[in-house]
Short mmCIF file of C-alpha atoms (C1' of nucleotides) in Angstrom, two decimals:
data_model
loop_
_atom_site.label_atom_id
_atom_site.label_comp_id
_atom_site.label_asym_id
_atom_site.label_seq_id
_atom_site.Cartn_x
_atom_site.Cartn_y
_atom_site.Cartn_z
CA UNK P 1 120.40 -93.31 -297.26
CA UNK P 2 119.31 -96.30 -298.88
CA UNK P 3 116.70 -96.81 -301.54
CA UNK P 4 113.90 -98.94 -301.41
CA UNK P 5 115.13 -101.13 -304.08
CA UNK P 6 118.57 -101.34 -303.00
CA UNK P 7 119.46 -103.96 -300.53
CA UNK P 8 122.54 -103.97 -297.80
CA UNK P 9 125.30 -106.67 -298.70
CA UNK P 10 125.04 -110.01 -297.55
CA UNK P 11 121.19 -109.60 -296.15
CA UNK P 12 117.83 -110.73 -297.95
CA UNK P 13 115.37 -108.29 -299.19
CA UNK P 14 113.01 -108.42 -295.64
CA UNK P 15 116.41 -107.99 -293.29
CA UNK P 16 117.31 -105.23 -295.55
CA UNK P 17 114.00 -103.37 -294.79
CA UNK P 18 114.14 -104.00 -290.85
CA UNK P 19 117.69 -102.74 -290.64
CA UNK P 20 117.24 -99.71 -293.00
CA UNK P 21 114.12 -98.98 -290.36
CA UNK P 22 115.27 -99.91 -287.43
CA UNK P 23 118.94 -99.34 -287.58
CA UNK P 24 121.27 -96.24 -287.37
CA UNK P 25 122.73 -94.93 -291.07
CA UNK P 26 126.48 -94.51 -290.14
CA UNK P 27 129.57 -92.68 -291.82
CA UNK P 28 133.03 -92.43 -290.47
CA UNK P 29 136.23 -91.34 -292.07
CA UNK P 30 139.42 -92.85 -293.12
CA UNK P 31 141.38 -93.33 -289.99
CA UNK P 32 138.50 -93.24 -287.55
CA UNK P 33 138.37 -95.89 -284.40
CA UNK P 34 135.40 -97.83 -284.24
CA UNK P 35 136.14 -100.23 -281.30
CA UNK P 36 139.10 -100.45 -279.55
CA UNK P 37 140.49 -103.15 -276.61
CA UNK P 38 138.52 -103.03 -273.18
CA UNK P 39 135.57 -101.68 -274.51
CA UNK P 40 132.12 -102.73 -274.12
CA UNK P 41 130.44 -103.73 -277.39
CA UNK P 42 126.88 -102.22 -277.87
CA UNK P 43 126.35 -102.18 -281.77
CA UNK P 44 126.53 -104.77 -284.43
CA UNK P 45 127.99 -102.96 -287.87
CA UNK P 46 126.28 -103.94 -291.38
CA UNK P 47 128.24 -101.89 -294.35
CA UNK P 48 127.02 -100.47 -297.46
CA UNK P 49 130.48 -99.57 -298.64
CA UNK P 50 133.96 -99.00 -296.75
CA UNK P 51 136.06 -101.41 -294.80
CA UNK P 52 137.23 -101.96 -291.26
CA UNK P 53 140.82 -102.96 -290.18
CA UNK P 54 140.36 -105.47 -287.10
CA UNK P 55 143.93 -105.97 -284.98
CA UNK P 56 145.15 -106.37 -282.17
CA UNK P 57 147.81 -103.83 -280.06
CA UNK P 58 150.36 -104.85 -277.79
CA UNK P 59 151.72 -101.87 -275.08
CA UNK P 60 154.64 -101.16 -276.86
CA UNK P 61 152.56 -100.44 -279.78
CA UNK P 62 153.16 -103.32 -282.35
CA UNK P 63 150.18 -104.49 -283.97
CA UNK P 64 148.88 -107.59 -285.74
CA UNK P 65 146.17 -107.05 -288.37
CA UNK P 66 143.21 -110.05 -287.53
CA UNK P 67 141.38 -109.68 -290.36
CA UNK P 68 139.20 -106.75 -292.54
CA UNK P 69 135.60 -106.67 -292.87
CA UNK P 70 134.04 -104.88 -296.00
CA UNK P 71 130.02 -104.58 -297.41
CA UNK P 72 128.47 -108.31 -296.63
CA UNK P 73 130.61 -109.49 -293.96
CA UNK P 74 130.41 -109.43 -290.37
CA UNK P 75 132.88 -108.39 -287.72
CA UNK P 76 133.08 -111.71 -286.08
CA UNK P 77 134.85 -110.05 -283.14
CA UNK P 78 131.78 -108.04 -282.57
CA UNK P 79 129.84 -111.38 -282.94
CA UNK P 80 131.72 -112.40 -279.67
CA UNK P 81 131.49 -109.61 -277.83
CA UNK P 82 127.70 -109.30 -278.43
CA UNK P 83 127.31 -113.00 -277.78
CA UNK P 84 129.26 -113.73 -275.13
CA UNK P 85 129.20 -109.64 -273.31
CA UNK P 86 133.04 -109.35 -273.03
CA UNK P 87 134.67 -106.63 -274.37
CA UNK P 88 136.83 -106.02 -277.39
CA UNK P 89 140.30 -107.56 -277.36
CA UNK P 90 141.00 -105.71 -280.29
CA UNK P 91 140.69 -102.72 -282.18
CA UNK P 92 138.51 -101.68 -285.52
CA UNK P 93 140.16 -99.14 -287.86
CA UNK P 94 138.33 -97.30 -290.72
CA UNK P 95 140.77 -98.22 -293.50
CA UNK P 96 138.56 -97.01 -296.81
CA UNK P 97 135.90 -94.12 -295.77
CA UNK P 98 132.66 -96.01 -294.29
CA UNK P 99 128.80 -96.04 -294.57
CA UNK P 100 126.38 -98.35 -293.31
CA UNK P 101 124.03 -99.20 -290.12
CA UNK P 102 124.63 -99.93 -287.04
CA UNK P 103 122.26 -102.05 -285.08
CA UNK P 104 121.29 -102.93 -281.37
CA UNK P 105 121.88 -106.81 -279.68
CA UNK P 106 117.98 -106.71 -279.88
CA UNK P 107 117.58 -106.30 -283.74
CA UNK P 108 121.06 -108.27 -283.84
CA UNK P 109 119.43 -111.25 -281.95
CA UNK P 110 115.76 -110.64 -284.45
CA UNK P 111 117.73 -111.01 -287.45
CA UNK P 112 119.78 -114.16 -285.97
CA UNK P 113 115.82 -116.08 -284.94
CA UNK P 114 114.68 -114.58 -288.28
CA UNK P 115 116.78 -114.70 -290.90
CA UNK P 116 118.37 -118.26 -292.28
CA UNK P 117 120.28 -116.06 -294.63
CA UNK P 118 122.00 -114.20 -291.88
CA UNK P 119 122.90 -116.77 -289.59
CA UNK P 120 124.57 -118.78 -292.58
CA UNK P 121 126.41 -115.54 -293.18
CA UNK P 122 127.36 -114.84 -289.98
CA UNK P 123 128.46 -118.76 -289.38
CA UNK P 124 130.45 -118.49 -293.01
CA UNK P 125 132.31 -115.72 -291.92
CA UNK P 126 132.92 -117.49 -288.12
CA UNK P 127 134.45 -120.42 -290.65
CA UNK P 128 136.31 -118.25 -292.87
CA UNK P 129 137.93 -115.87 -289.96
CA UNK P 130 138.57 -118.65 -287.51
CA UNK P 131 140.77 -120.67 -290.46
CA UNK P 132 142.12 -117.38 -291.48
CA UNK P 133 143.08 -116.47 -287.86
CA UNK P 134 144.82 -120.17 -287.10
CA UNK P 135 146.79 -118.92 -290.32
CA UNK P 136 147.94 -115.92 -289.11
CA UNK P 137 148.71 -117.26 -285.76
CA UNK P 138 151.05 -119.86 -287.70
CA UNK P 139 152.62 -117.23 -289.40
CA UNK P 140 153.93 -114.92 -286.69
CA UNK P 141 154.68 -118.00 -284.34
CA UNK P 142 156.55 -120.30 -286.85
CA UNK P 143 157.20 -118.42 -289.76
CA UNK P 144 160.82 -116.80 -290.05
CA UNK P 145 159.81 -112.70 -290.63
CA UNK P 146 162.08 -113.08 -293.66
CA UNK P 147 159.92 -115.31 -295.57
CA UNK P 148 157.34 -113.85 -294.90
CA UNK P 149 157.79 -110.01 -295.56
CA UNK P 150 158.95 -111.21 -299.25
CA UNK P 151 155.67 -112.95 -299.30
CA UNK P 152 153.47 -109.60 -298.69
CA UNK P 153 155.92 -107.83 -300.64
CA UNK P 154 155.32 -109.59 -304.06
CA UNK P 155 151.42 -109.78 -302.69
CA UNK P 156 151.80 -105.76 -302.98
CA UNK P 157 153.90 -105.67 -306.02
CA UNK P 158 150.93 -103.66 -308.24
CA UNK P 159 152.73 -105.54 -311.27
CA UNK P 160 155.29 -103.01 -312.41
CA UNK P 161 157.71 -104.28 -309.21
CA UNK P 162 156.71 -100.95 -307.44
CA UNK P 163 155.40 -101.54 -303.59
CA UNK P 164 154.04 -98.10 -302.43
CA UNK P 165 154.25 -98.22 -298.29
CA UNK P 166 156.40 -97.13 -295.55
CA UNK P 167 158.24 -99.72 -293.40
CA UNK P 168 156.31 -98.63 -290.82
CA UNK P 169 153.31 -100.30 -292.90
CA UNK P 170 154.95 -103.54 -292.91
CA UNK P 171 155.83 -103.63 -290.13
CA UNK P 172 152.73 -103.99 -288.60
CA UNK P 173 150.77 -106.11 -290.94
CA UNK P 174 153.60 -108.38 -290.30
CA UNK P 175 153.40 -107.77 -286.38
CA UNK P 176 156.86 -106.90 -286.27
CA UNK P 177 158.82 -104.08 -285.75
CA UNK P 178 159.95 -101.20 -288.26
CA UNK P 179 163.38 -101.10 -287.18
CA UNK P 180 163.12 -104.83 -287.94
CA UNK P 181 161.85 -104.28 -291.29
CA UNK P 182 164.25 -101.65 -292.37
CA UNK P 183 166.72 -103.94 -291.34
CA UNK P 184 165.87 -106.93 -293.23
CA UNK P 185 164.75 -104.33 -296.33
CA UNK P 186 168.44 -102.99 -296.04
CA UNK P 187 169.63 -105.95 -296.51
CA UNK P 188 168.12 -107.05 -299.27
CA UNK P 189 169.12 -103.89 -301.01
CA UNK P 190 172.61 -104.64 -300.55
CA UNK P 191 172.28 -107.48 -302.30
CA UNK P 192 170.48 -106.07 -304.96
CA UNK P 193 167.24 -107.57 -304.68
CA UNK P 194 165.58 -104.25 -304.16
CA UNK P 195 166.03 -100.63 -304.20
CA UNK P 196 164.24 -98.49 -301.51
CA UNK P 197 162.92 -94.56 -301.64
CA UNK P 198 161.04 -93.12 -299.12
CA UNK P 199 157.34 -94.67 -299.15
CA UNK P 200 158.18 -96.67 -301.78
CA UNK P 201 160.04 -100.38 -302.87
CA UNK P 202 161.33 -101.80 -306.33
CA UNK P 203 161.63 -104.77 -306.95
CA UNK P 204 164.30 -105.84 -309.10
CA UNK P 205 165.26 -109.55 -308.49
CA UNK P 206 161.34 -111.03 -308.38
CA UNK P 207 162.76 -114.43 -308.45
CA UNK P 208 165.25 -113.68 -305.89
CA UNK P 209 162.40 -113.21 -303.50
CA UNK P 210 160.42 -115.21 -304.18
CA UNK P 211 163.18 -118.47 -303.18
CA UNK P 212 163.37 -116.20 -299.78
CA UNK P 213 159.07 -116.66 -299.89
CA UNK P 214 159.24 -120.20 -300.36
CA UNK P 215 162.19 -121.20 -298.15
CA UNK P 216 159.78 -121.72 -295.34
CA UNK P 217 156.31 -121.95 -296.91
CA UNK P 218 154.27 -121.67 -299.81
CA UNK P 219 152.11 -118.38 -300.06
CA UNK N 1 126.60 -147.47 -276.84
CA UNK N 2 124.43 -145.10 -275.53
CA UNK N 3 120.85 -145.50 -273.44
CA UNK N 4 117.68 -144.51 -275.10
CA UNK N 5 117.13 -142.38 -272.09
CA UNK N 6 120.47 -140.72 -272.43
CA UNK N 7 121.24 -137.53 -274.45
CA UNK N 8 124.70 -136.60 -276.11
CA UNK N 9 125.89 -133.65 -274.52
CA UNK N 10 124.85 -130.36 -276.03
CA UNK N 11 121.82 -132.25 -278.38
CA UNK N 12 118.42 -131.96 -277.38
CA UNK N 13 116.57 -135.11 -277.58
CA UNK N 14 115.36 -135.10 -280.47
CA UNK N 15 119.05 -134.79 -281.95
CA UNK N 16 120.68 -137.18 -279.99
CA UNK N 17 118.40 -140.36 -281.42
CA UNK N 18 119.19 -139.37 -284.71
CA UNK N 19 122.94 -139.11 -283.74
CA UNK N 20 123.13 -142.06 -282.09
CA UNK N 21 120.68 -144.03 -284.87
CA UNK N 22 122.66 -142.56 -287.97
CA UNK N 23 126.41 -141.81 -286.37
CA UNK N 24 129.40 -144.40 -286.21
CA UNK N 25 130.04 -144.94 -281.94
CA UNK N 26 133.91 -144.44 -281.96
CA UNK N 27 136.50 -144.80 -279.37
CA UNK N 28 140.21 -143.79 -279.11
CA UNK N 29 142.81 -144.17 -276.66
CA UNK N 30 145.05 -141.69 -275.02
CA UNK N 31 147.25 -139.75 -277.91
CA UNK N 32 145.47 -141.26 -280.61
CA UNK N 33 145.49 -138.79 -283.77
CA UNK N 34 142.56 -137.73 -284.55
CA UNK N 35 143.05 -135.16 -287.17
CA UNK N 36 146.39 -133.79 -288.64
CA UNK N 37 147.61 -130.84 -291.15
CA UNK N 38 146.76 -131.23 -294.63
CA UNK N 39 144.23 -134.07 -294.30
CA UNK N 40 140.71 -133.55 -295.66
CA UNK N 41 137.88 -133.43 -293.43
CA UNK N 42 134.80 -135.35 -293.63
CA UNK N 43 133.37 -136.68 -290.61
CA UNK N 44 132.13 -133.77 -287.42
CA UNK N 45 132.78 -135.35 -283.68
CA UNK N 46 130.23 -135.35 -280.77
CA UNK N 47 131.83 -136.49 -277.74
CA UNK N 48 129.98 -138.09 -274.88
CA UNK N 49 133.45 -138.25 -272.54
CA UNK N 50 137.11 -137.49 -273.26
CA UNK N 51 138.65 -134.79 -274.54
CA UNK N 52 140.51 -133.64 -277.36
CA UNK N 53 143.31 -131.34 -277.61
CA UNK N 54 143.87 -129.16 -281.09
CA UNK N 55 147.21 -127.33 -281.93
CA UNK N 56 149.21 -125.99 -284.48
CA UNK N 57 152.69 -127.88 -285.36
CA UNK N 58 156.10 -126.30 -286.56
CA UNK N 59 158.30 -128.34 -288.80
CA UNK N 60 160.73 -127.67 -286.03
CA UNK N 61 158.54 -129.81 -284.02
CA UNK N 62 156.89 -126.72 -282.14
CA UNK N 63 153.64 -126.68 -281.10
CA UNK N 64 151.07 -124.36 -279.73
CA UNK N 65 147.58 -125.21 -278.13
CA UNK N 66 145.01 -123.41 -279.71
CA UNK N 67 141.79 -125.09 -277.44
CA UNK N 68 140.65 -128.44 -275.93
CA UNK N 69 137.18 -129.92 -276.81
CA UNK N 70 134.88 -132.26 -274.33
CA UNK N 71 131.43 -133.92 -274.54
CA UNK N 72 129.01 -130.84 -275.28
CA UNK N 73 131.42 -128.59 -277.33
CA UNK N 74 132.06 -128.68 -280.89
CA UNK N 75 135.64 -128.55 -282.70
CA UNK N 76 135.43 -125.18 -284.46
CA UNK N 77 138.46 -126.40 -286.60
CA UNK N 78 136.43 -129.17 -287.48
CA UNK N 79 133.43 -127.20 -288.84
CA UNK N 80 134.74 -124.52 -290.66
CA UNK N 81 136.58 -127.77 -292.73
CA UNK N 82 133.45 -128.70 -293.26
CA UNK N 83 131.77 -125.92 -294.16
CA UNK N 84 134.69 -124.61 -296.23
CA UNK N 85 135.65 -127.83 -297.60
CA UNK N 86 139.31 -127.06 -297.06
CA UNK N 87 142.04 -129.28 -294.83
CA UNK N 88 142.68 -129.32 -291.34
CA UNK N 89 145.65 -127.03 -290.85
CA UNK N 90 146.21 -128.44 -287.31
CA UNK N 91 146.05 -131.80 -285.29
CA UNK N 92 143.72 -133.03 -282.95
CA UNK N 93 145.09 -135.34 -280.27
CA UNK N 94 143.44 -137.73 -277.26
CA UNK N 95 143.70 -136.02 -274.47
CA UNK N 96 141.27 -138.26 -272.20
CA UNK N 97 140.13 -141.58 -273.81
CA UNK N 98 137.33 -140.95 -275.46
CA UNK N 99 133.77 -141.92 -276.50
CA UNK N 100 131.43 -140.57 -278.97
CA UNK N 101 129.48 -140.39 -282.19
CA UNK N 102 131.21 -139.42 -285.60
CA UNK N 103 129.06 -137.88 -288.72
CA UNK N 104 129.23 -137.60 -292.16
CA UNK N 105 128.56 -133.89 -293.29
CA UNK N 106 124.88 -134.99 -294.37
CA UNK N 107 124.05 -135.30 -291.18
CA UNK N 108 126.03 -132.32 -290.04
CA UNK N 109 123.78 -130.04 -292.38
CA UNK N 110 120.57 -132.02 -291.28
CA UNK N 111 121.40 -130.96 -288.11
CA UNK N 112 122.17 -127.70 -288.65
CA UNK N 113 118.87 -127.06 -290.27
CA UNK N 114 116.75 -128.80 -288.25
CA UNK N 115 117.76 -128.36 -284.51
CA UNK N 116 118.12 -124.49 -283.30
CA UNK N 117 119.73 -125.85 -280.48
CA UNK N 118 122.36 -127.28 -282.38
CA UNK N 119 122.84 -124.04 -284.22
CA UNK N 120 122.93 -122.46 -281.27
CA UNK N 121 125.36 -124.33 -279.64
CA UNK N 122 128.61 -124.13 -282.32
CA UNK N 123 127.62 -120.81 -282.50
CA UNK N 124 128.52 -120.11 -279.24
CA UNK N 125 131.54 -122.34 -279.61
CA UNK N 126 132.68 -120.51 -282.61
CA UNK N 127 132.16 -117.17 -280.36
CA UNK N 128 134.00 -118.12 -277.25
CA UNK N 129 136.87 -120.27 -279.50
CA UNK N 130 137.71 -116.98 -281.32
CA UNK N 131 137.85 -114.56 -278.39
CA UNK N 132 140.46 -117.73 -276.88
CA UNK N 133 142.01 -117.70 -279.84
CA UNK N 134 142.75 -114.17 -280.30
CA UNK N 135 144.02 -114.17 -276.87
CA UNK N 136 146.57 -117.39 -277.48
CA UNK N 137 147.92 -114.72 -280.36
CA UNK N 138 148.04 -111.83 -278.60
CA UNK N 139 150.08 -113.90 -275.75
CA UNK N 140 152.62 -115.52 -278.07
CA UNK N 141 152.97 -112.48 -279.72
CA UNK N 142 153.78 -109.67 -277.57
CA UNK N 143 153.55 -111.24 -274.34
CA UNK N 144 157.16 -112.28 -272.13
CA UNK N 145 157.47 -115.88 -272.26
CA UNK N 146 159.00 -115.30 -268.68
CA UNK N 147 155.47 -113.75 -267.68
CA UNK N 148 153.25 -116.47 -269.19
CA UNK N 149 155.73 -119.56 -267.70
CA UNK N 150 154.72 -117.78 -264.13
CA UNK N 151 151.01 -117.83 -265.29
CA UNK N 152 150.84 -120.99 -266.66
CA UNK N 153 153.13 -122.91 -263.58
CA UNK N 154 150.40 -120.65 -260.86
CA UNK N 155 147.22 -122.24 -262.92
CA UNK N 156 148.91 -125.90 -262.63
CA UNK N 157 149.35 -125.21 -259.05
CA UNK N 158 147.74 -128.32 -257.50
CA UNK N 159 147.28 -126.36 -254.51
CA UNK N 160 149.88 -127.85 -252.79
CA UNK N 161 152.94 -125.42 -254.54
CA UNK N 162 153.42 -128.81 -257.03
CA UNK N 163 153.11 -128.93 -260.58
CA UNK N 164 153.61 -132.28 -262.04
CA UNK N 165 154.68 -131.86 -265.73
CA UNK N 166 157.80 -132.30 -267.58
CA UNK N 167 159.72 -129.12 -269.49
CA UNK N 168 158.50 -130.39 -272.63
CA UNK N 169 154.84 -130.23 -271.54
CA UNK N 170 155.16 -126.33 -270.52
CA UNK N 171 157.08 -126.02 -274.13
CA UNK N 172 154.01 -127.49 -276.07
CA UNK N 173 151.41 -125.98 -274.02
CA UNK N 174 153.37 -122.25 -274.52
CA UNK N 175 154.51 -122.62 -277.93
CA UNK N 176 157.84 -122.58 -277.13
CA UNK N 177 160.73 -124.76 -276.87
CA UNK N 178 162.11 -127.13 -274.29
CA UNK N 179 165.62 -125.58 -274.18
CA UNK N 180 164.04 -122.01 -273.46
CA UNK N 181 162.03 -123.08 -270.41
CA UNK N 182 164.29 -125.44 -268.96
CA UNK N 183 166.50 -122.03 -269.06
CA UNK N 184 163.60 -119.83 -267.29
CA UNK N 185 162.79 -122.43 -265.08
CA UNK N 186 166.70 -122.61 -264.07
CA UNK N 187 167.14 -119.63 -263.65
CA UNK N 188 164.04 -119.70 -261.16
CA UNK N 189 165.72 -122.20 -259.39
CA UNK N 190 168.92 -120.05 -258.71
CA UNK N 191 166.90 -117.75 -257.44
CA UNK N 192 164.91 -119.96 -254.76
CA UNK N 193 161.79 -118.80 -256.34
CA UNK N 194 161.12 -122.79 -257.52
CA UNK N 195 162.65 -126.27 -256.90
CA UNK N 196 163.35 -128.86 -259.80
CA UNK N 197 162.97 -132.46 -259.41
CA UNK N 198 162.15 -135.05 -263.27
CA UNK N 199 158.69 -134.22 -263.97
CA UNK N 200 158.07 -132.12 -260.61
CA UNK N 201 157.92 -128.63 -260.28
CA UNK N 202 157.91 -127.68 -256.24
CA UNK N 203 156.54 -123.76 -256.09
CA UNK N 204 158.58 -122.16 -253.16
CA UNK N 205 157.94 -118.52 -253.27
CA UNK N 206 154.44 -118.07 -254.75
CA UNK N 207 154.00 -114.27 -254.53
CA UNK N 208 157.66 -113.54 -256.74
CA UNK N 209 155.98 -115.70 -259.30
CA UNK N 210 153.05 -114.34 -259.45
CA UNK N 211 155.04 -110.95 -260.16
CA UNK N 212 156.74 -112.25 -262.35
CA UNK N 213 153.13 -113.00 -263.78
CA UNK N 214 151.80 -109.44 -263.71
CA UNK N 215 154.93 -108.19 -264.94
CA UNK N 216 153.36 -107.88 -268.45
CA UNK N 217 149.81 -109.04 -267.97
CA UNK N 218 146.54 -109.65 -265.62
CA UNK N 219 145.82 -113.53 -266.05
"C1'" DT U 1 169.62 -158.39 -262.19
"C1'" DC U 2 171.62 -156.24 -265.88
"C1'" DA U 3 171.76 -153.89 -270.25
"C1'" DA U 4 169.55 -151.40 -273.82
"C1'" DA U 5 166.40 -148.05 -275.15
"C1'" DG U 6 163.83 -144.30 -274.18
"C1'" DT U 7 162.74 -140.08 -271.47
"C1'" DC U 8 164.09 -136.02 -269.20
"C1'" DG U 9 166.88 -132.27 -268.19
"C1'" DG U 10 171.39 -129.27 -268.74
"C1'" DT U 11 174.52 -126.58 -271.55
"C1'" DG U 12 177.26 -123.90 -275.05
"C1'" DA U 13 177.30 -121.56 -279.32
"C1'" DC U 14 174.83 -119.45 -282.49
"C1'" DT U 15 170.90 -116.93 -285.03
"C1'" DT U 16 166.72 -114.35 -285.30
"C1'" DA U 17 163.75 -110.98 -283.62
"C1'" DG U 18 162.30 -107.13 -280.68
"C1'" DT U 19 163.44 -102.92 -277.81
"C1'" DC U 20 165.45 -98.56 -276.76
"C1'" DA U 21 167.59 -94.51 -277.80
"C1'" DC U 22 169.06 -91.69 -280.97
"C1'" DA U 23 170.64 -89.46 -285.46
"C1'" DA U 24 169.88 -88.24 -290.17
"C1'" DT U 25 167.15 -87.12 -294.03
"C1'" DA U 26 163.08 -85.99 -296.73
"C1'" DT U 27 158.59 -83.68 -297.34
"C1'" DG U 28 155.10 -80.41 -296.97
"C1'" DA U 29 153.04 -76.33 -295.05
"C1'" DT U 30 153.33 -71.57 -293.98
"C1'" DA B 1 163.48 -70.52 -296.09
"C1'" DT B 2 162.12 -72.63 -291.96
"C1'" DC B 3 159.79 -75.52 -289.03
"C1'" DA B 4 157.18 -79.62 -287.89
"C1'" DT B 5 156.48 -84.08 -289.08
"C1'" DA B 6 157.18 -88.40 -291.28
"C1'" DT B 7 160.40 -91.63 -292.66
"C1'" DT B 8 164.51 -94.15 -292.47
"C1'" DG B 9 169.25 -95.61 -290.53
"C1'" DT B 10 172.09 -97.43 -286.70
"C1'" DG B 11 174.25 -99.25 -282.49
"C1'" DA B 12 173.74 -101.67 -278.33
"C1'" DC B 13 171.22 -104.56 -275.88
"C1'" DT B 14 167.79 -108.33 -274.49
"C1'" DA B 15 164.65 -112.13 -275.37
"C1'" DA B 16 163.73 -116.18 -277.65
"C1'" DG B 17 164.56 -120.09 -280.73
"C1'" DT B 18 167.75 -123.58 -282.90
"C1'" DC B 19 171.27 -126.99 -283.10
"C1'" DA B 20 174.16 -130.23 -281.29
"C1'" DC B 21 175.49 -132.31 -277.87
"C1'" DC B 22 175.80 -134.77 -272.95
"C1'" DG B 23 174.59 -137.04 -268.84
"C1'" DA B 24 171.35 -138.79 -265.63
"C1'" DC B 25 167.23 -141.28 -264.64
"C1'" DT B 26 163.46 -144.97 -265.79
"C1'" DT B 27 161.45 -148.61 -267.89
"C1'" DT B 28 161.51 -152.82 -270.01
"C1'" DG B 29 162.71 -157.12 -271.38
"C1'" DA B 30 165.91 -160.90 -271.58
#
DNA sequence: TCAAAGTCGGTGACTTAGTCACAATATGAT
DNA sequence: ATCATATTGTGACTAAGTCACCGACTTTGA
């Protein structure tokens, strides 16, 4: 729970009070679905701490990560839904261990007439997600997967030229494939750019990638 | 110019004197540019007729429709450049001559602020524009091009089994290329399904299309 | 009315990416 | 050690995009 003095990210000191009353105190694990496509959407998240994957899943099960929503942001999906009483298109995955509280449309719609600080929020994230969305939409439509898998993988490069993931990983924050991935990472290897172990990638020709980055955008 | 009697769609009256008092009246013909990639934005549209269509260009010279904006709907693009001070990163384009009032981001804010209405209504604009927008990635993304073609050549259906548009038109509006649908399209052809005249698409056998269609999605 | 320029559609050869069906190997738990 | 699972490797195939043409039709202007 949340102390009277403490406040929840991204809301002023009165909206802090009426959703600490009002509200439901969540937790859910690492891992755990929150929303997922065709569903109706009820609740309207506000997180102390955690974060939420948001993609979407095609049949065959390839995935394309949207965007992730953390303490003082708001699931602008869930905005949607609320607003607009469609269901999700997409799916929300616990991807750090969550707390938080959920509230109703009726509180959601109190705090919107209320609170100036939370509709700016809620319309800064809307601006942020919808360029950030356009983005990602450029990338998987016009950007050659080459270009940009060396892009995430210098992005994930924790400075020592060590990448700790699976293919399987990268393969669906790109929205590709893993056999697709391995493919291209097997490459690469051949030429010496990299050297893979299970769960794990060196880098050993930074540069090298980086021209393979660039070739078809700056990142 | 505008009546003092008459409102700008989407403005309550109140608003729509100070648009009309304080904004520029513009005009702009048929496949004018109205925004592009890269360029900074500084002045927020209200359109009283026309329309504007917004997509994302290739290099290659690809492009794919992300939404279309009329009198009484705001360009989402448009306001999160303004509100994020960054460039457009796609192009809008004249769809229908249009008419309207232009304002500097002053205004914009004053607006914002002062009119709930206003607030209210790119709001809702952000809202629907990002559930459309998530479904123009989920259908370029994991969605056969063969399956949206049949969906897209059903909608233009003029009731009549004719669809007036050229190859290049389905390309744009699809995000894909001319060679590709001529190829689909072709092949429909062999197969009695359509008939092909320059700029005329004659819809023979509507129910195999529309399987075709469903093959990999409701529309 | 004729020719040039522009638009529209057709085609082959090639590359990139995704799908399907497996096999092989590594890891961790019991 | 053995089994289940996770991870990676591979071949064969299909779908889609790119490049470089060509030819046929339309419009326009001299």
């Amino acid at each position: 729970m949340i102390e009277d003095n403490d406040q929840i990210p991204g809301l002023d000191a009165k909206a802090s009070k009426l959703v600490a009353s009002k509200g439901i105190f969540i937790t859910a694990p690492k891992g755990a679905k929150v929303f997922e496509p065709g569903k109706k959407c009820e609740l309207f998240y506000l997180l102390t701490c955690g974060s939420i994957r948001v993609q979407i899943v095609a049949e065959s099960g390839r995935e394309i990560v949207l965007y992730r929503v953390g303490p003082g942001a708001a699931c602008v999906m869930t905005v949607s839904c609320l607003l607009g009483h469609s269901p999700y298109s997409g799916e929300g995955i616990v991807e750090q261990p969550l707390e938080g509280y959920a509230i109703g449309f009726p509180l959601f719609q109190e705090l919107m007439s209320s609170s100036q600080g939370f509709r700016d929020s809620i319309l800064g994230d809307y601006s942020e997600r919808f360029i950030e969305l356009v983005e990602v939409l450029e990338d998987v439509a016009f950007r050659p997967l080459e270009s940009r898998l060396a892009a995430r993988l210098l992005q994930l490069d924790n400075g020592f030229g060590i990448v700790p993931c699976t293919h399987q990983f990268l393969a669906t924050d790109l929205g590709s494939a893993r056999e697709v991935i391995s493919r291209l990472l097997k490459r690469w290897e051949d030429r010496g750019l990299i050297a893979l172990e299970r769960g794990k990638i060196n880098i050993l020709l930074k540069n090298s990638l980086t021209n393979y980055k660039d070739h078809s955008r700056p990142g």
